[in-house]
JSON list of N, CA and C and ligand atoms in Angstrom, two decimals:
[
{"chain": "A", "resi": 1, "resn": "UNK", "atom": "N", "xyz": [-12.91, -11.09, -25.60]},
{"chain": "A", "resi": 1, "resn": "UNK", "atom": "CA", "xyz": [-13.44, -11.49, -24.28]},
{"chain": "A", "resi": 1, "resn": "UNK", "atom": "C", "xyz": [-12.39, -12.28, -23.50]},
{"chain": "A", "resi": 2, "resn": "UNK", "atom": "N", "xyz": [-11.62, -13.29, -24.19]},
{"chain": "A", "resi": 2, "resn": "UNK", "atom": "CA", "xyz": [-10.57, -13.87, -23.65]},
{"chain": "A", "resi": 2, "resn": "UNK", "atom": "C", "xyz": [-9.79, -13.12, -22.97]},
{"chain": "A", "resi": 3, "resn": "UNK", "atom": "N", "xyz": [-8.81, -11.88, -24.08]},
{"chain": "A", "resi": 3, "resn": "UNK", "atom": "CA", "xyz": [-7.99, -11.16, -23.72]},
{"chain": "A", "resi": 3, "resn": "UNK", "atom": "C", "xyz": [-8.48, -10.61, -22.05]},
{"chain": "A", "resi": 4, "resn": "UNK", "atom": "N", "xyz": [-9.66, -10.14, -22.18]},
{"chain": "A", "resi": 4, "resn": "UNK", "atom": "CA", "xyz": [-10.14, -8.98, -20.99]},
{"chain": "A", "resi": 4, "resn": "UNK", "atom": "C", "xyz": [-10.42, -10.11, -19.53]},
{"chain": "A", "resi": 5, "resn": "UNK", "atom": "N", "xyz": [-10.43, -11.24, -19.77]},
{"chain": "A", "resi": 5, "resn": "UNK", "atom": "CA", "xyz": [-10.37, -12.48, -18.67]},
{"chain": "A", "resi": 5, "resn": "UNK", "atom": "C", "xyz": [-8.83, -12.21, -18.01]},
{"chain": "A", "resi": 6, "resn": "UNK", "atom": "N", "xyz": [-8.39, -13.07, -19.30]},
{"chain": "A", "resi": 6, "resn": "UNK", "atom": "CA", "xyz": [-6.11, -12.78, -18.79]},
{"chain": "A", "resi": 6, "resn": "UNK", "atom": "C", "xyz": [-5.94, -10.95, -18.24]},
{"chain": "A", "resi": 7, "resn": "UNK", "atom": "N", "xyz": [-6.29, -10.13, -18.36]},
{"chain": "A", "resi": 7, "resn": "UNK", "atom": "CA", "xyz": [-5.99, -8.83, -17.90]},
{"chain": "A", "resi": 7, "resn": "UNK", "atom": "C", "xyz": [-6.62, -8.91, -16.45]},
{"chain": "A", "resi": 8, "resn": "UNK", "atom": "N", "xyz": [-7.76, -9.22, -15.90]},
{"chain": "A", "resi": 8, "resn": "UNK", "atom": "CA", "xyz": [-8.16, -9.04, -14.63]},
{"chain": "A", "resi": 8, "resn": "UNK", "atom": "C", "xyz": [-7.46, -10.10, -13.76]},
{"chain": "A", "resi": 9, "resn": "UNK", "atom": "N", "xyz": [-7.22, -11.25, -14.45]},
{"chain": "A", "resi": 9, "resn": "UNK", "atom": "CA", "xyz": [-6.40, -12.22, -13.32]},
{"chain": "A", "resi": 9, "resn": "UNK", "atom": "C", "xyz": [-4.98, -11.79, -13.57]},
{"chain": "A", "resi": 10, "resn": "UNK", "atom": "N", "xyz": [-4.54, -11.09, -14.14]},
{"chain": "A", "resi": 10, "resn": "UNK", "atom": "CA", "xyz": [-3.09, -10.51, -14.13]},
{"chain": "A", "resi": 10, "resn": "UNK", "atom": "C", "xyz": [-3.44, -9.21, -12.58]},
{"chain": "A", "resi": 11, "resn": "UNK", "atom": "N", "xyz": [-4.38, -8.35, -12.77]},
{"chain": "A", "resi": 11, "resn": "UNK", "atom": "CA", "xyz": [-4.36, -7.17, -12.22]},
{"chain": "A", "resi": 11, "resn": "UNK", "atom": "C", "xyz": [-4.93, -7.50, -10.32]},
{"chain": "A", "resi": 12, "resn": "UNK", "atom": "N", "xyz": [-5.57, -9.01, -10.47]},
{"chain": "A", "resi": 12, "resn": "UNK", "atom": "CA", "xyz": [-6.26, -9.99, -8.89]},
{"chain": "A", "resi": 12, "resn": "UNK", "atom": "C", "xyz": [-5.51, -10.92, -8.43]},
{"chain": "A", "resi": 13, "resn": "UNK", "atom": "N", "xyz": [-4.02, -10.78, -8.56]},
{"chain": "A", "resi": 13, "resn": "UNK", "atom": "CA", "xyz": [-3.41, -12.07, -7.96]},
{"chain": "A", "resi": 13, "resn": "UNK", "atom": "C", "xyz": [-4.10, -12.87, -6.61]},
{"chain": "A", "resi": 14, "resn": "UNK", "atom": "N", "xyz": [-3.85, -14.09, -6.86]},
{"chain": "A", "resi": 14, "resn": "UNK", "atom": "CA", "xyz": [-4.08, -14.55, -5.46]},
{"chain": "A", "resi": 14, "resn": "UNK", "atom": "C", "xyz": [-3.94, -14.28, -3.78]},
{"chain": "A", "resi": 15, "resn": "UNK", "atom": "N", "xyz": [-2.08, -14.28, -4.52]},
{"chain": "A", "resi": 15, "resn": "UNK", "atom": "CA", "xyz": [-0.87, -14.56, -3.34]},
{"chain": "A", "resi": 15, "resn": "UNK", "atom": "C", "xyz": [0.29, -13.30, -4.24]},
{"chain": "A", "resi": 16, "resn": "UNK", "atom": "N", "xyz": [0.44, -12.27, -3.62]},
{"chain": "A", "resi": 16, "resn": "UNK", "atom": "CA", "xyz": [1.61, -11.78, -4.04]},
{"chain": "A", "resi": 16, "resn": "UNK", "atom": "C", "xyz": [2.95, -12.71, -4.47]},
{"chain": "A", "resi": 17, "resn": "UNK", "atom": "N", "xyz": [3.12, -12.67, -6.28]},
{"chain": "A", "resi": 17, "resn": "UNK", "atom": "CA", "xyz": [4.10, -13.29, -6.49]},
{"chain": "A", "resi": 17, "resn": "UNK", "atom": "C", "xyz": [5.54, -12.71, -5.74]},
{"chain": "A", "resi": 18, "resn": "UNK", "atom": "N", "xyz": [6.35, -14.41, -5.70]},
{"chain": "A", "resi": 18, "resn": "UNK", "atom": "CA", "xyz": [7.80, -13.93, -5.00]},
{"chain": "A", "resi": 18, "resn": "UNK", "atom": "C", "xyz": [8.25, -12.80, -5.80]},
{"chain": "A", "resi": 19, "resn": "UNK", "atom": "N", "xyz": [8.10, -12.62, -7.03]},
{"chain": "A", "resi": 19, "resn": "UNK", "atom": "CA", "xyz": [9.41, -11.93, -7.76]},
{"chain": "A", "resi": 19, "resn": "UNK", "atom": "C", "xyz": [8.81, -10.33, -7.65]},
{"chain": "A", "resi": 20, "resn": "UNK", "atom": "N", "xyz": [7.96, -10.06, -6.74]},
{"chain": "A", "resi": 20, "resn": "UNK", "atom": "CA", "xyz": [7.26, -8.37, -6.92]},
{"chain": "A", "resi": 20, "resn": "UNK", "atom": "C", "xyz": [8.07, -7.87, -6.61]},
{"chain": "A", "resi": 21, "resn": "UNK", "atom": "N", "xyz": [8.21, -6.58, -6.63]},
{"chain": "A", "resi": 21, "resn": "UNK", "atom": "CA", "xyz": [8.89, -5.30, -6.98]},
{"chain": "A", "resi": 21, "resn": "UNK", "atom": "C", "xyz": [8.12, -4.97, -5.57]},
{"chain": "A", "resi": 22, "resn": "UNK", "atom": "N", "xyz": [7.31, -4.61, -5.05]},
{"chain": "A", "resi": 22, "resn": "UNK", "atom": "CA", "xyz": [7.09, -4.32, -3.90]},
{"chain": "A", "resi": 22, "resn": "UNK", "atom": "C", "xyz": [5.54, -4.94, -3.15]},
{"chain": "A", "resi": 23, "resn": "UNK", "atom": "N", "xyz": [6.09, -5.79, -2.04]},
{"chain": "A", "resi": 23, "resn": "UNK", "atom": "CA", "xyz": [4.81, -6.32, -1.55]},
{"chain": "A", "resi": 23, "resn": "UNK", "atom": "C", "xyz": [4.72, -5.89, -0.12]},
{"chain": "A", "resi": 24, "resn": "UNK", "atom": "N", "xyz": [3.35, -4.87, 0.58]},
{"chain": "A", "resi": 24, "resn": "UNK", "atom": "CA", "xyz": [3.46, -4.84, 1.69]},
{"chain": "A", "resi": 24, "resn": "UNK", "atom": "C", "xyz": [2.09, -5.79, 2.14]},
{"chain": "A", "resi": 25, "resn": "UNK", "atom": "N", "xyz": [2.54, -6.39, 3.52]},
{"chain": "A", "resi": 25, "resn": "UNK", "atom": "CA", "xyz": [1.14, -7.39, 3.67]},
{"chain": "A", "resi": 25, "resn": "UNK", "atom": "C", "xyz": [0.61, -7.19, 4.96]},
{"chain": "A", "resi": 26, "resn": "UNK", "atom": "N", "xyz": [-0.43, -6.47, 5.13]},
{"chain": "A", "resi": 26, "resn": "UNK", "atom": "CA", "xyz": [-1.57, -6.27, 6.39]},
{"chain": "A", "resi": 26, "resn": "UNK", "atom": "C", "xyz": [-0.71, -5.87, 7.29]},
{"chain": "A", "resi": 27, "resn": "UNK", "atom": "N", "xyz": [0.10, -4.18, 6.98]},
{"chain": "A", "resi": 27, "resn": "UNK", "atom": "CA", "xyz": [1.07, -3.21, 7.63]},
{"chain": "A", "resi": 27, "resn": "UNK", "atom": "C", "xyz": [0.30, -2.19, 8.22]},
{"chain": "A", "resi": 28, "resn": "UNK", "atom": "N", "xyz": [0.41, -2.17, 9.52]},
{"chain": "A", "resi": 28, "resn": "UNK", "atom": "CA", "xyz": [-0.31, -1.12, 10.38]},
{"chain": "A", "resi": 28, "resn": "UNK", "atom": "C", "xyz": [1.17, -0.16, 10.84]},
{"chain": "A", "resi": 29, "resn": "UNK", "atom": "N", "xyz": [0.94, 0.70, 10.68]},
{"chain": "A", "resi": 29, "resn": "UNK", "atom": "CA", "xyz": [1.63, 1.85, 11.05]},
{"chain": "A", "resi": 29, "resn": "UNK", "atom": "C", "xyz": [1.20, 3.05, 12.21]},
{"chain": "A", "resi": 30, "resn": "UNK", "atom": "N", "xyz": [1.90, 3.25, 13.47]},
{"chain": "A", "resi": 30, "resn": "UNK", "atom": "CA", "xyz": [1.42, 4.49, 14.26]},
{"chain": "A", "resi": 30, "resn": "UNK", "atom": "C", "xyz": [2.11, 5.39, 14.44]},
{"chain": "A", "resi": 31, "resn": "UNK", "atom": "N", "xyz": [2.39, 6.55, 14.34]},
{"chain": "A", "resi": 31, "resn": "UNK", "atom": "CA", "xyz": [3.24, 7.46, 15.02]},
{"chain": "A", "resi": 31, "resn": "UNK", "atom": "C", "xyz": [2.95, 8.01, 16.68]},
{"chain": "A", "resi": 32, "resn": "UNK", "atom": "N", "xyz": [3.76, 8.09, 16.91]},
{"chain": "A", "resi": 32, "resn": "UNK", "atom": "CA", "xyz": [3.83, 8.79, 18.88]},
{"chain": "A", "resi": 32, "resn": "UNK", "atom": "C", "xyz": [3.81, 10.19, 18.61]},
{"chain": "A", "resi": 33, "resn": "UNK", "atom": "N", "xyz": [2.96, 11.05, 18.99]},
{"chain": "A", "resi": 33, "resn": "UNK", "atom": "CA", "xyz": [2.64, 12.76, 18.59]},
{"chain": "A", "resi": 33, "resn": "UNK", "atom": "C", "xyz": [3.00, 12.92, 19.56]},
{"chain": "A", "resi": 34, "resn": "UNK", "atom": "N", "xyz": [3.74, 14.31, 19.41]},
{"chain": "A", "resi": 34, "resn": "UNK", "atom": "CA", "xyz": [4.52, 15.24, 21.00]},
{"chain": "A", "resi": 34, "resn": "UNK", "atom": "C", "xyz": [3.51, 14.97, 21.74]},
{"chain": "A", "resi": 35, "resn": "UNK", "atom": "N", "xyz": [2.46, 15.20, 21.96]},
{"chain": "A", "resi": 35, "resn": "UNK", "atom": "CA", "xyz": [1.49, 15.06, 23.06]},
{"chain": "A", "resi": 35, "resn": "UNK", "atom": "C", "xyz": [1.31, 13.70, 23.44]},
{"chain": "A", "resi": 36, "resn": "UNK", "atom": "N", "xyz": [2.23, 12.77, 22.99]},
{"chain": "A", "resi": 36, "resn": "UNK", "atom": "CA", "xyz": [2.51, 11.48, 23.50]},
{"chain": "A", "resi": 36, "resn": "UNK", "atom": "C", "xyz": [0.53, 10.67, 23.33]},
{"chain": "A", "resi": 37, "resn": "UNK", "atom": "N", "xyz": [-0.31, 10.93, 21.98]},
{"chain": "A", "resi": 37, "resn": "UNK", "atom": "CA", "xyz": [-0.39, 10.06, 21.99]},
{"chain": "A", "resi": 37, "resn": "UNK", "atom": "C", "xyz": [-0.86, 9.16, 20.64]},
{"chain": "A", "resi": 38, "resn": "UNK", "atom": "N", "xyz": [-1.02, 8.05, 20.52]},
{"chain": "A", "resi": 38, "resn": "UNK", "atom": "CA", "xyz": [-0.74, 7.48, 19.52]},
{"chain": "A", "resi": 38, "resn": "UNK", "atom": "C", "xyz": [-1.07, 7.67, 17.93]},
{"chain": "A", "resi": 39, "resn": "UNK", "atom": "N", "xyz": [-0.64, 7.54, 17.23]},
{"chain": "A", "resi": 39, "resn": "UNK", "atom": "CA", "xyz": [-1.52, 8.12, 15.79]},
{"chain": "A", "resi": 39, "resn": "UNK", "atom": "C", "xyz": [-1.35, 7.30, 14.98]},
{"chain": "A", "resi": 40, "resn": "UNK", "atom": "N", "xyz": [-2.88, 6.47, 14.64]},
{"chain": "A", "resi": 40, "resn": "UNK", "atom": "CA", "xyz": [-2.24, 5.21, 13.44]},
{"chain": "A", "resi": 40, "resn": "UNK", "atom": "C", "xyz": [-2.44, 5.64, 11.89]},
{"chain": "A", "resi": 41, "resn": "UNK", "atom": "N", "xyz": [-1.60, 6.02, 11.17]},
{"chain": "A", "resi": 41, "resn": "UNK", "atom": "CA", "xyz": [-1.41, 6.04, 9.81]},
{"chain": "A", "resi": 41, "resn": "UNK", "atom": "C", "xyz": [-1.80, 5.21, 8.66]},
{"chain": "A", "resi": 42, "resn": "UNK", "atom": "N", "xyz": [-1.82, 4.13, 8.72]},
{"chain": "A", "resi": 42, "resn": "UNK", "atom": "CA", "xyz": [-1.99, 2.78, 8.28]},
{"chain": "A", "resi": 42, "resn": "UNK", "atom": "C", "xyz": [-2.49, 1.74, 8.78]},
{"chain": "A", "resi": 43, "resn": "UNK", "atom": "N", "xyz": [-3.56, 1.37, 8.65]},
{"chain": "A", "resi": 43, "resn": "UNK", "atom": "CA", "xyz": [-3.93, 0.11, 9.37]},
{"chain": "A", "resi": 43, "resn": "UNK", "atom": "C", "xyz": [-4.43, -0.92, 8.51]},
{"chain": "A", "resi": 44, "resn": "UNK", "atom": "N", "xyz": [-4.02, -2.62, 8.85]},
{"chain": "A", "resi": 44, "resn": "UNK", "atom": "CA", "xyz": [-4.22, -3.46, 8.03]},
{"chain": "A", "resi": 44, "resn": "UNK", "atom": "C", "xyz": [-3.84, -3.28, 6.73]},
{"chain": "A", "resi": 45, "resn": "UNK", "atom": "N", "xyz": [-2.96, -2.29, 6.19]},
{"chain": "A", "resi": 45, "resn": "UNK", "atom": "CA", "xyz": [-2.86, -2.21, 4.47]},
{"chain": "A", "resi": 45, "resn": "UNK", "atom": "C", "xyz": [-1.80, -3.56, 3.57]},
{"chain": "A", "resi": 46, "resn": "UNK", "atom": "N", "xyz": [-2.44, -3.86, 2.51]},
{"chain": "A", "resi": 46, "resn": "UNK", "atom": "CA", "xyz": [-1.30, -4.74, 2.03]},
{"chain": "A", "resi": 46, "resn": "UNK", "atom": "C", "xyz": [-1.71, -4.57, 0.36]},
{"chain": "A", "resi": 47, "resn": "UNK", "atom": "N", "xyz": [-0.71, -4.63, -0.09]},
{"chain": "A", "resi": 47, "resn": "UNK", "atom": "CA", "xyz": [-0.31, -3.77, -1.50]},
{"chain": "A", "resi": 47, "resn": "UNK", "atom": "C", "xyz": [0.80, -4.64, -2.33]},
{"chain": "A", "resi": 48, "resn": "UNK", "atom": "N", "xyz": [0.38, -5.02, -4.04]},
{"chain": "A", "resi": 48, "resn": "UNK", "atom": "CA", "xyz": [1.59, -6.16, -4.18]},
{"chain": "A", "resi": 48, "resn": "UNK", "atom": "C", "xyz": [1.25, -4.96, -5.36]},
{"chain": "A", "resi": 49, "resn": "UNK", "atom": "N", "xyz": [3.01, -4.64, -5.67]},
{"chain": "A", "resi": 49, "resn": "UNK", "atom": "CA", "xyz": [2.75, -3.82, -7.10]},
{"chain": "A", "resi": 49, "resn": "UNK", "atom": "C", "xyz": [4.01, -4.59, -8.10]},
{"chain": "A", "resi": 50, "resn": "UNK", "atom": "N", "xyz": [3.85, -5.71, -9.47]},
{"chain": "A", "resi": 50, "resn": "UNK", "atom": "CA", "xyz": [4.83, -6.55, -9.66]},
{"chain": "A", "resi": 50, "resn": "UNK", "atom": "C", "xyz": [5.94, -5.87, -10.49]},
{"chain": "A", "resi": 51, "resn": "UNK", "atom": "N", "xyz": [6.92, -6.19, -10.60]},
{"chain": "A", "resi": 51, "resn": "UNK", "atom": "CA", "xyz": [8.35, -5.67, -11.52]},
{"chain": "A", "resi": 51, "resn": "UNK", "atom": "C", "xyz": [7.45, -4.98, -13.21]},
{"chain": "A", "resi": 52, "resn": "UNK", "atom": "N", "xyz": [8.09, -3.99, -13.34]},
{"chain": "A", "resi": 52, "resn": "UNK", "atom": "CA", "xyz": [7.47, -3.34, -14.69]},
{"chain": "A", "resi": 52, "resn": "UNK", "atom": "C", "xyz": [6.05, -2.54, -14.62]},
{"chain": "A", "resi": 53, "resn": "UNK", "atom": "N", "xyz": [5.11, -2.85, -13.36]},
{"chain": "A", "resi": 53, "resn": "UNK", "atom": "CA", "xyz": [3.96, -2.42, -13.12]},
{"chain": "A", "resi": 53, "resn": "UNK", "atom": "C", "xyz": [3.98, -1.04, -12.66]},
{"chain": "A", "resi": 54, "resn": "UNK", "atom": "N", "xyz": [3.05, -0.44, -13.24]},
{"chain": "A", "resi": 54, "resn": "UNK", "atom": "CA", "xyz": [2.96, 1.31, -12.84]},
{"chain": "A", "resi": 54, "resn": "UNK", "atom": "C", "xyz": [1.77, 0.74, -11.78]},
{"chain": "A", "resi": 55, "resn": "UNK", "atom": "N", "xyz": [1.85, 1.98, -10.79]},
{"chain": "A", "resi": 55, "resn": "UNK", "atom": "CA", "xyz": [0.90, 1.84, -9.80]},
{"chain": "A", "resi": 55, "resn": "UNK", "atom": "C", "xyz": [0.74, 3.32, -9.23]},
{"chain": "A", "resi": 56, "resn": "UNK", "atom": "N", "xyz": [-0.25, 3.78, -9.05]},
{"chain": "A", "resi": 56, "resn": "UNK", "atom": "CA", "xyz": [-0.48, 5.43, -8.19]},
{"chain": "A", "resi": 56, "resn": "UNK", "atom": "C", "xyz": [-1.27, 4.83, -6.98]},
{"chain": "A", "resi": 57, "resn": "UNK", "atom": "N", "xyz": [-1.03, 5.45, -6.06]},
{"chain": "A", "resi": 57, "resn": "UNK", "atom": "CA", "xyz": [-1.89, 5.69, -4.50]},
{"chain": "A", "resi": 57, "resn": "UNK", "atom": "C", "xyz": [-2.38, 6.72, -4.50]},
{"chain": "A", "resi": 58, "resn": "UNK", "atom": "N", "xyz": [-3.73, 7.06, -4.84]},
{"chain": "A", "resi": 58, "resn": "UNK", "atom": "CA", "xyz": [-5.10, 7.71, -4.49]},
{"chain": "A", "resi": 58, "resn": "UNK", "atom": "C", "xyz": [-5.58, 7.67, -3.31]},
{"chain": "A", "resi": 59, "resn": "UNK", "atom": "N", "xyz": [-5.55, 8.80, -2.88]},
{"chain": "A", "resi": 59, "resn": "UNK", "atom": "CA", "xyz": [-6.69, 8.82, -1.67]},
{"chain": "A", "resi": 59, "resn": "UNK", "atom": "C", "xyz": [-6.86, 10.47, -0.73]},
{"chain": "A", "resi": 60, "resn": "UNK", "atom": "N", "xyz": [-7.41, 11.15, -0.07]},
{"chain": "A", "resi": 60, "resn": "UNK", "atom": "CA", "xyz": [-8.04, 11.82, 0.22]},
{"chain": "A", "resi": 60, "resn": "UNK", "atom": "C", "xyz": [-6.60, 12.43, 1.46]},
{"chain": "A", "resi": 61, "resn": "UNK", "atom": "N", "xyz": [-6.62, 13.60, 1.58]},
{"chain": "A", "resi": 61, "resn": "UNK", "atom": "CA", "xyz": [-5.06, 14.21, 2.04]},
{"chain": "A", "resi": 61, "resn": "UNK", "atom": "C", "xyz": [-5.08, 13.28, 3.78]},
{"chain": "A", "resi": 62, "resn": "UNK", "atom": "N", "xyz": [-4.07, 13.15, 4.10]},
{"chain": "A", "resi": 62, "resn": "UNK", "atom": "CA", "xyz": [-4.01, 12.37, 5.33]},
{"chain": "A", "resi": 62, "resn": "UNK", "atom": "C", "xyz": [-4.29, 11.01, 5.73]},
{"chain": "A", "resi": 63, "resn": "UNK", "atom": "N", "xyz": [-5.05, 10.16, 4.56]},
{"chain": "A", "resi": 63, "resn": "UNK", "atom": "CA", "xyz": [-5.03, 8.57, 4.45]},
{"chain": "A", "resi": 63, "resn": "UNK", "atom": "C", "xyz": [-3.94, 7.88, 4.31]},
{"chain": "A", "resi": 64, "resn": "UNK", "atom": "N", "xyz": [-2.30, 8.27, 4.38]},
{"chain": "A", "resi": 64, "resn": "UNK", "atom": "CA", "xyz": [-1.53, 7.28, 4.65]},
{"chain": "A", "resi": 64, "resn": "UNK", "atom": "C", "xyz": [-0.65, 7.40, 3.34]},
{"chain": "A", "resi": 65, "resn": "UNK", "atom": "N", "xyz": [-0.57, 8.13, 2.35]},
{"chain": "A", "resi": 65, "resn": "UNK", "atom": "CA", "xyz": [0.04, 7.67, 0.92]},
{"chain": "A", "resi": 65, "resn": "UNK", "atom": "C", "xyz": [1.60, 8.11, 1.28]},
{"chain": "A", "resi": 66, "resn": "UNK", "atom": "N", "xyz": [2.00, 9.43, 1.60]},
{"chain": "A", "resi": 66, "resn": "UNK", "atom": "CA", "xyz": [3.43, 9.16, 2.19]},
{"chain": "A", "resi": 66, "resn": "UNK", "atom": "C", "xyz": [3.85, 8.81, 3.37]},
{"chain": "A", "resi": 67, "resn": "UNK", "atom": "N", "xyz": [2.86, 8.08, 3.74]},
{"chain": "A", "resi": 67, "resn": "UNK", "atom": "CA", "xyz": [3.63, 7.47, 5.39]},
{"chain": "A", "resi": 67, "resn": "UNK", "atom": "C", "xyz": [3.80, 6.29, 4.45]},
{"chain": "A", "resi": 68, "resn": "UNK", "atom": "N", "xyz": [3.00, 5.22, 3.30]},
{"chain": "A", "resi": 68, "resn": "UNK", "atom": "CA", "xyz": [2.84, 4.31, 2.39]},
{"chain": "A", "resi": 68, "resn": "UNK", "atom": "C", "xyz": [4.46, 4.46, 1.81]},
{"chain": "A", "resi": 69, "resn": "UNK", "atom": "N", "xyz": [4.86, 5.41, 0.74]},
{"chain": "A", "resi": 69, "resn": "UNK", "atom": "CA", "xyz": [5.56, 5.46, -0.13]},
{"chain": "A", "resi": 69, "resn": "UNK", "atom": "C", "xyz": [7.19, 5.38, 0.88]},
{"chain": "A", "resi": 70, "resn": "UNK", "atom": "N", "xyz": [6.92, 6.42, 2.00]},
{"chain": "A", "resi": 70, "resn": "UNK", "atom": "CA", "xyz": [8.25, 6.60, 2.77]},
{"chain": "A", "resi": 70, "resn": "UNK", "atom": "C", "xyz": [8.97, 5.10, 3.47]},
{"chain": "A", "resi": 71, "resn": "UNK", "atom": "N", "xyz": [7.74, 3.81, 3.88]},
{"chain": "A", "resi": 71, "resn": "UNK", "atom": "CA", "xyz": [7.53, 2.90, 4.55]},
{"chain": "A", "resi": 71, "resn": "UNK", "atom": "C", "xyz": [8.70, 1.58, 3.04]},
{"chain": "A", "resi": 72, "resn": "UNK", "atom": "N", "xyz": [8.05, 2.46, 1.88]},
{"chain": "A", "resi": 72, "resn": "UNK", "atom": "CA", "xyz": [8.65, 1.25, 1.07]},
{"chain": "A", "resi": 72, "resn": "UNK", "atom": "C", "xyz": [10.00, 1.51, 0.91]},
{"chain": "A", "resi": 73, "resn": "UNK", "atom": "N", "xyz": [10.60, 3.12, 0.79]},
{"chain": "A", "resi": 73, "resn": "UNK", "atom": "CA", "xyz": [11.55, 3.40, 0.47]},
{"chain": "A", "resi": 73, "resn": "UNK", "atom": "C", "xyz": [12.71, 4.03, 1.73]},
{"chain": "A", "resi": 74, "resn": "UNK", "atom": "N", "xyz": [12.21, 3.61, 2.76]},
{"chain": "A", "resi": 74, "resn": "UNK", "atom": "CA", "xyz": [12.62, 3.66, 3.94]},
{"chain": "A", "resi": 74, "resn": "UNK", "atom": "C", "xyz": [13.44, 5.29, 4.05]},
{"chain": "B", "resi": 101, "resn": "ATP", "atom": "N1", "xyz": [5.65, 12.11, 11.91]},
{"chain": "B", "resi": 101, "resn": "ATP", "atom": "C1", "xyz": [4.34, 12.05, 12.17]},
{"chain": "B", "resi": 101, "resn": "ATP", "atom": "N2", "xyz": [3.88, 12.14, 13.44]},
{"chain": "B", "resi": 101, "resn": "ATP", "atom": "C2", "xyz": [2.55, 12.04, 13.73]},
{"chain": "B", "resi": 101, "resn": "ATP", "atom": "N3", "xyz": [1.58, 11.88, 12.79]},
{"chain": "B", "resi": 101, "resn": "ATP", "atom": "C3", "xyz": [1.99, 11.79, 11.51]},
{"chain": "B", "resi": 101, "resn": "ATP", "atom": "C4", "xyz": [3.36, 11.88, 11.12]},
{"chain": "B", "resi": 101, "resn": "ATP", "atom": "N4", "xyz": [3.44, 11.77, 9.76]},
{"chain": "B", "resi": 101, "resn": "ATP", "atom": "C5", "xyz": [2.19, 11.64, 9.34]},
{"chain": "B", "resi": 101, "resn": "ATP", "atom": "N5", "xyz": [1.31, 11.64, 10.38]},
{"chain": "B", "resi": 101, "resn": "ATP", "atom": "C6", "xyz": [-0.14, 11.49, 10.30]},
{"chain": "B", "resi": 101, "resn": "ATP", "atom": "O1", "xyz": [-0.41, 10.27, 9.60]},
{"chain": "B", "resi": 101, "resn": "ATP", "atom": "C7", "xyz": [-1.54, 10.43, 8.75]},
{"chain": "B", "resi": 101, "resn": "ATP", "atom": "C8", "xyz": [-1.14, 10.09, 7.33]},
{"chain": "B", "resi": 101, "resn": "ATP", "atom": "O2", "xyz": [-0.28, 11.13, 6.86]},
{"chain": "B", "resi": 101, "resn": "ATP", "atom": "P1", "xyz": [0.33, 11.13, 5.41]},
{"chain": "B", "resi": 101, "resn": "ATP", "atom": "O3", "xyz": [1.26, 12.29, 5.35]},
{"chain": "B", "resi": 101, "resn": "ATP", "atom": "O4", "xyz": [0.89, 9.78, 5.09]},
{"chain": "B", "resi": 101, "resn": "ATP", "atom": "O5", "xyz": [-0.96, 11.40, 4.52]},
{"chain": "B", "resi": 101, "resn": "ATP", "atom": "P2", "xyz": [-1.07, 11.68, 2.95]},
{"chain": "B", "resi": 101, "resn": "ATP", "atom": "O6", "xyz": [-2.09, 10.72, 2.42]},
{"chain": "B", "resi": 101, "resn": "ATP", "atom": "O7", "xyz": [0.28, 11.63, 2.33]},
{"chain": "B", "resi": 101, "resn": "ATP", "atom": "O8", "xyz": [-1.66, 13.16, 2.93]},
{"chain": "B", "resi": 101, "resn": "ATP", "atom": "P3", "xyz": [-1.49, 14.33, 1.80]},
{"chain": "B", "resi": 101, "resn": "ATP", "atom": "O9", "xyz": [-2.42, 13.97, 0.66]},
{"chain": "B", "resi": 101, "resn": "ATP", "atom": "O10", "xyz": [-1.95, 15.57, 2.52]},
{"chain": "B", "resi": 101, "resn": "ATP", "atom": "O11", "xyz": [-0.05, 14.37, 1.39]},
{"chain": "B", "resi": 101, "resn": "ATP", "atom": "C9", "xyz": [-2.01, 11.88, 8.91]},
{"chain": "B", "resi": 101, "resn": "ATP", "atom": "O12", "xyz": [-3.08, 11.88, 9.83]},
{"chain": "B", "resi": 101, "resn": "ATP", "atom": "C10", "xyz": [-0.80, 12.57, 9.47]},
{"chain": "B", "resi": 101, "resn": "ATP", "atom": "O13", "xyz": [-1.17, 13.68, 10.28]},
{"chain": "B", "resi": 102, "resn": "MG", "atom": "MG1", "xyz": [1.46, 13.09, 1.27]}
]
């Protein structure tokens, strides 16, 4: 029971630790479509994934996961 306490406050940080491997915090993203007009990709997202941590982005085709992945790896 202990163990399974320390695993959820490992997996619920507070505050994204300094030393993460990748932290994005409440990143809204839009693109400008030829038809000039706006398209938001991302809104409000913030994501702390820490050094050594595996992490997948799930979600439904067009919710943002490679506008997400391209955003970290520029
Ligand atoms: N260069 C762009 N210009 C305009 N809209 C874009 C552009 N790139 C992505 N989008 C739009 O942003 C939204 C998110 O697209 P994204 O490709 O990140 O989704 P996805 O979750 O990776 O989808 P899939 O599962 O199909 O790969 C979609 O509505 C997409 O049409
Ligand atoms: Mg994609």
């Amino acid at each position: 029971m202990q163990l399974q306490s320390m695993a959820a406050e490992k997996l619920s940080p507070a505050a994204p630790p300094s030393d993460a491997a990748i932290a994005i915090d409440d990143v809204t993203l839009r693109f400008l479509t030829p038809d000039g007009h706006m398209m938001t990709a991302i809104r409000d997202f913030t994501m702390t994934v820490a050094r050594g941590e595996f992490a997948c982005v799930v979600g439904p085709t067009g919710c943002g996961k490679s506008t997400t992945l391209n955003l970290v790896t520029g």
